[in-house]
mmCIF file of C-alpha atoms in Angstrom:
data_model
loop_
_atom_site.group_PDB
_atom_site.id
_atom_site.type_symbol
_atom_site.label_atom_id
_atom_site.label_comp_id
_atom_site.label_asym_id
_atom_site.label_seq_id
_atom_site.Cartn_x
_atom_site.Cartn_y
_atom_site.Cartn_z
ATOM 1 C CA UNK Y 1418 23.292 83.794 -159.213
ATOM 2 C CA UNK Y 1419 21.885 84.691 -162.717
ATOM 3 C CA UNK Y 1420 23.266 87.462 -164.896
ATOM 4 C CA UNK Y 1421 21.728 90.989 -165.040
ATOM 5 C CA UNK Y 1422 18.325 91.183 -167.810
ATOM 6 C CA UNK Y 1423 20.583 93.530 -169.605
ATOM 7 C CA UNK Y 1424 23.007 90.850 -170.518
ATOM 8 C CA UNK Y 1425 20.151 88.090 -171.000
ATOM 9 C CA UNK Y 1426 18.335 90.674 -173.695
ATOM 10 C CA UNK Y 1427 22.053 91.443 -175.255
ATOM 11 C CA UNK Y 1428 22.292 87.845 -175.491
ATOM 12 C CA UNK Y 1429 18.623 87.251 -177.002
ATOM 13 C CA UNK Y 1430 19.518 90.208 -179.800
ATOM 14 C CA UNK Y 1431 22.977 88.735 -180.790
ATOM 15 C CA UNK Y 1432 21.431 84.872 -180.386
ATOM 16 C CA UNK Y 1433 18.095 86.040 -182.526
ATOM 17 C CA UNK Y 1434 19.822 87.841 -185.033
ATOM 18 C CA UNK Y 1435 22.250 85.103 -185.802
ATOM 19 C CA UNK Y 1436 19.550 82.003 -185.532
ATOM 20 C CA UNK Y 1437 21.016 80.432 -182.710
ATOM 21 C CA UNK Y 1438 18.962 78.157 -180.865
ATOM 22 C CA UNK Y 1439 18.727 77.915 -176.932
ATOM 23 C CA UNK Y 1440 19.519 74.183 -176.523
ATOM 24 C CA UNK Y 1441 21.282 73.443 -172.443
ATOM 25 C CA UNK Y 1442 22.800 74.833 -170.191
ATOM 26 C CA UNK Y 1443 26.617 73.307 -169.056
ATOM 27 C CA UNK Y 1444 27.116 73.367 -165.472
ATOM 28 C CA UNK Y 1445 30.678 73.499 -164.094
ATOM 29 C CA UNK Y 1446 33.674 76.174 -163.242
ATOM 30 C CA UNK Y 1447 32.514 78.043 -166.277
ATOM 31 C CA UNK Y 1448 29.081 77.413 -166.618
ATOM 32 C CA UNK Y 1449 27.347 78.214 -170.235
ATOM 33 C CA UNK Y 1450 24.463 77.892 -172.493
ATOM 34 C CA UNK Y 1451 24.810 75.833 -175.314
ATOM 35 C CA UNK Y 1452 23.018 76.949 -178.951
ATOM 36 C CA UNK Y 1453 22.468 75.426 -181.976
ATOM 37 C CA UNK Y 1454 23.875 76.973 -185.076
ATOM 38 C CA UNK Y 1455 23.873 76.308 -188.448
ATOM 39 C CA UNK Y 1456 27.841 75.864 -188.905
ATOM 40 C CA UNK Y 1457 28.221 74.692 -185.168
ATOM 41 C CA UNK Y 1458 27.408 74.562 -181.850
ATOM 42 C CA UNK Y 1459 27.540 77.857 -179.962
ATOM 43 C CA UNK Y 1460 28.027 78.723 -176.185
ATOM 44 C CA UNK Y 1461 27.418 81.948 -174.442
ATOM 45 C CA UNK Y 1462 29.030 82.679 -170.787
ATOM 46 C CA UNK Y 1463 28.387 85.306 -168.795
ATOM 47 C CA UNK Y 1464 31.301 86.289 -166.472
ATOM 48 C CA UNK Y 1465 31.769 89.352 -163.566
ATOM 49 C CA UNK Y 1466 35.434 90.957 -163.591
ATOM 50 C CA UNK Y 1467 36.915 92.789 -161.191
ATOM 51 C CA UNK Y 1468 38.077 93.002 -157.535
ATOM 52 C CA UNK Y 1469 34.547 92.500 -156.390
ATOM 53 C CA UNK Y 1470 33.566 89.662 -158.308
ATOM 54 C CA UNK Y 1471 34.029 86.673 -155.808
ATOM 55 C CA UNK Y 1472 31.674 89.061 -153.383
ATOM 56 C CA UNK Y 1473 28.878 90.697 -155.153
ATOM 57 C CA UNK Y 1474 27.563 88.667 -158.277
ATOM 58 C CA UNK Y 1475 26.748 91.485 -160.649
ATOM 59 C CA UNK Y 1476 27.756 94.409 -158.702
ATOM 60 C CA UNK Y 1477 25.720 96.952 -157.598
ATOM 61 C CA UNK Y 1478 24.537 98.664 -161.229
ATOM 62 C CA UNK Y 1479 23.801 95.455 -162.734
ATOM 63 C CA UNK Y 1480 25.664 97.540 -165.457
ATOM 64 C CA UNK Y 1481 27.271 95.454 -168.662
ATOM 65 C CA UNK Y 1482 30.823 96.840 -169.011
ATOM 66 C CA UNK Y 1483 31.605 94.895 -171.701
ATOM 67 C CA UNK Y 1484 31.089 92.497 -174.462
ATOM 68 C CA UNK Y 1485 33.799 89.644 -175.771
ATOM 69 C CA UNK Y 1486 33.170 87.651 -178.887
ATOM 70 C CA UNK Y 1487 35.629 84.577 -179.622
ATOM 71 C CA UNK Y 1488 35.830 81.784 -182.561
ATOM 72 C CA UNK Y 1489 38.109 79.610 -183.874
ATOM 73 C CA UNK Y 1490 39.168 78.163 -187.145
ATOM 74 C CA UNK Y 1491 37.679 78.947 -189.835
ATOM 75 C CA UNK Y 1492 37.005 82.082 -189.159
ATOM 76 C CA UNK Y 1493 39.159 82.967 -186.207
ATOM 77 C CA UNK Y 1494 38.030 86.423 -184.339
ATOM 78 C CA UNK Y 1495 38.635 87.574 -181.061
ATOM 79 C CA UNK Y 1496 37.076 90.900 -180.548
ATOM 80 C CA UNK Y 1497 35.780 92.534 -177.415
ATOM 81 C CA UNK Y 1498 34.110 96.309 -176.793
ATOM 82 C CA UNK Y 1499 33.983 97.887 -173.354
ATOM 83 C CA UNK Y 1500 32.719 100.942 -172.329
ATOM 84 C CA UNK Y 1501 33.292 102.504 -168.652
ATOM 85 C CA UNK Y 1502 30.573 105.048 -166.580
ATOM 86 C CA UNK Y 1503 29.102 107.753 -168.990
ATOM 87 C CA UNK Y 1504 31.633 107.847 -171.156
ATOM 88 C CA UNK Y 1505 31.814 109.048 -174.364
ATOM 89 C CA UNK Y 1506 33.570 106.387 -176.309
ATOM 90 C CA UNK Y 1507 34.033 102.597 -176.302
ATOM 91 C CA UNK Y 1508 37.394 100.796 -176.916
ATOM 92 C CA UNK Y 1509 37.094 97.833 -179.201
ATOM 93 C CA UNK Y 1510 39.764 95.362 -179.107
ATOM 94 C CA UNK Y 1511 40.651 93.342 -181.953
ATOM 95 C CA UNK Y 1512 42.874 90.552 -181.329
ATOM 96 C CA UNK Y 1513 42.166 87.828 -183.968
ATOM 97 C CA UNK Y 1514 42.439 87.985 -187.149
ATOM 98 C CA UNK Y 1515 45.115 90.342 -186.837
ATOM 99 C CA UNK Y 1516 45.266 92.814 -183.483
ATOM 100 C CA UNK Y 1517 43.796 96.374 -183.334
ATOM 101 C CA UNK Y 1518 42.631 98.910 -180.532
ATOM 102 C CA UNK Y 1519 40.364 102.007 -181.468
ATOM 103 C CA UNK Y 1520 37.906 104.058 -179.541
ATOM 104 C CA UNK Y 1521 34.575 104.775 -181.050
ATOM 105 C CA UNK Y 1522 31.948 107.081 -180.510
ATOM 106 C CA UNK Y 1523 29.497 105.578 -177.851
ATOM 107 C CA UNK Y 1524 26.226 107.269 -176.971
ATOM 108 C CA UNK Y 1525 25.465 106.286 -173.573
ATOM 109 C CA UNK Y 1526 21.767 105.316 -172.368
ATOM 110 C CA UNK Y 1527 21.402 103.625 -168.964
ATOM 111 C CA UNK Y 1528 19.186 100.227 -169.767
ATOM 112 C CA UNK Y 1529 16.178 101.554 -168.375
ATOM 113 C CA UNK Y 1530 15.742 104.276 -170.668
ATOM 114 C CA UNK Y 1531 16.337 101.841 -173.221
ATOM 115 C CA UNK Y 1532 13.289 99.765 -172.277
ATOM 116 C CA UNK Y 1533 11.203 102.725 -171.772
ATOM 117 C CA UNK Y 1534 11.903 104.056 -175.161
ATOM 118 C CA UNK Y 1535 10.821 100.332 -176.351
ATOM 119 C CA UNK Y 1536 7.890 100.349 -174.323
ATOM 120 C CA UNK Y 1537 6.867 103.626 -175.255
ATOM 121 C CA UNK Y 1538 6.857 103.253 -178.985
ATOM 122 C CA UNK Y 1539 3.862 102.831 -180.877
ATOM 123 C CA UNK Y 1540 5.160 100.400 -184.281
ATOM 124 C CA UNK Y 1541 6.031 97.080 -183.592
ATOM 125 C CA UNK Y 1542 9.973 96.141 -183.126
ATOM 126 C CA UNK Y 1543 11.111 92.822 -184.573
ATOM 127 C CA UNK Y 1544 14.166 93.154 -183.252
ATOM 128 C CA UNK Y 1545 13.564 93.793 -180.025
ATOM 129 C CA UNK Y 1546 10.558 91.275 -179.286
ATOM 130 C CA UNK Y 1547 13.053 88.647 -180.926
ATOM 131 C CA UNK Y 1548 15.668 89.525 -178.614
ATOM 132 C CA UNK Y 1549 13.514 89.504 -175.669
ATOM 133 C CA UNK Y 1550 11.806 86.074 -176.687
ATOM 134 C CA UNK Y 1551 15.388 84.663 -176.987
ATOM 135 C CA UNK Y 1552 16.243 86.186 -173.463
ATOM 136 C CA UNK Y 1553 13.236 84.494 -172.139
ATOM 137 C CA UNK Y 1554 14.140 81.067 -173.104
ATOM 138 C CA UNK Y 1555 18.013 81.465 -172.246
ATOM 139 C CA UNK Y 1556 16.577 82.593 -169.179
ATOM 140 C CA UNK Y 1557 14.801 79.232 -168.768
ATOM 141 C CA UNK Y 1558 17.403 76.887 -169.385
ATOM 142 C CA UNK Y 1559 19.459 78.809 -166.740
ATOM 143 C CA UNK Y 1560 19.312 76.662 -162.967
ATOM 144 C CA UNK Y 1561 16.958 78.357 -160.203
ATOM 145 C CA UNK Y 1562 19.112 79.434 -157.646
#
C-alpha cells in the first residue's frame, strides 16, 4: 500500500528544495522512486519498522517516526532523526562522516495542524506549494494498488 501524505509532502519539501526530479518508480523487495539530480541519480524509499509492520502498512497514526538520509562517496553521510509520541526532543544519529548521537529540541505538531496552519494563512508559501507539487507527482509515479 502507499505511504502516509505526511511522508509523500516530507518527501516533496526535501525533493523540491534540493531540485530533484520525479523520474520512476523501481519495483521489487525494496521498492523506490528514482530522481534526477544534478550530481546523480537519487532514490527515495519509504519503509514501516516495527513489530507490526508485516500486518498493518502504516500503522494506525499514519504518524512519521522518523527520517534516514544516506550517501556515499564523495560525500559520505549517514544521518537519521526520530522522534517518538509528544515528545519533547528528537535524537539525531550521525553515523557517517564520523558517528554522533544528540537530542534536540523538537516542537511537536500533529500533521493536521500543520496543514491547517498552511491552509489558513493568507501570503503565499513557496515552500510549501513546491513541496506539495513534488508530493503530487511522486505520488503519481507510485503503482495503484
Amino acid at each position: 500500500s502507499a505511504p502516509p501524505a505526511g511522508a509523500w509532502l516530507l518527501a516533496g519539501w526535501l525533493a523540491s528544495c534540493l531540485d530533484w526530479k520525479p523520474r520512476e518508480f523501481a519495483p521489487g523487495s525494496e521498492a523506490h522512486i528514482r530522481l534526477g539530480a544534478k550530481a546523480r541519480p537519487v532514490s527515495i524509499r519509504f519503509e514501516r519498522e516495527g513489530d507490526d509492520a508485516r500486518r498493518a502498512p502504516y500503522g494506525p497514526t499514519h504518524a512519521i517516526a522518523g527520517i534516514r538520509i544516506c550517501s556515499g562517496a564523495p560525500a559520505p553521510l549517514d544521518l537519521s532523526v526520530r522522534h517518538e509520541g509528544r515528545s519533547p526532543t528528537a535524537r539525531v544519529v550521525t553515523r557517517a562522516p564520523r558517528a554522533t548521537e544528540r537530542e534536540v529540541a523538537f516542537g511537536y505538531r500533529d500533521f493536521a495542524a500543520c496543514v491547517v496552519g498552511e491552509m489558513h494563512r493568507h501570503e503565499p508559501n513557496r515552500a510549501f506549494e513546491d513541496a506539495a507539487r513534488v508530493a503530487e507527482e511522486l505520488i503519481g509515479l507510485w503503482p495503484r494498488v
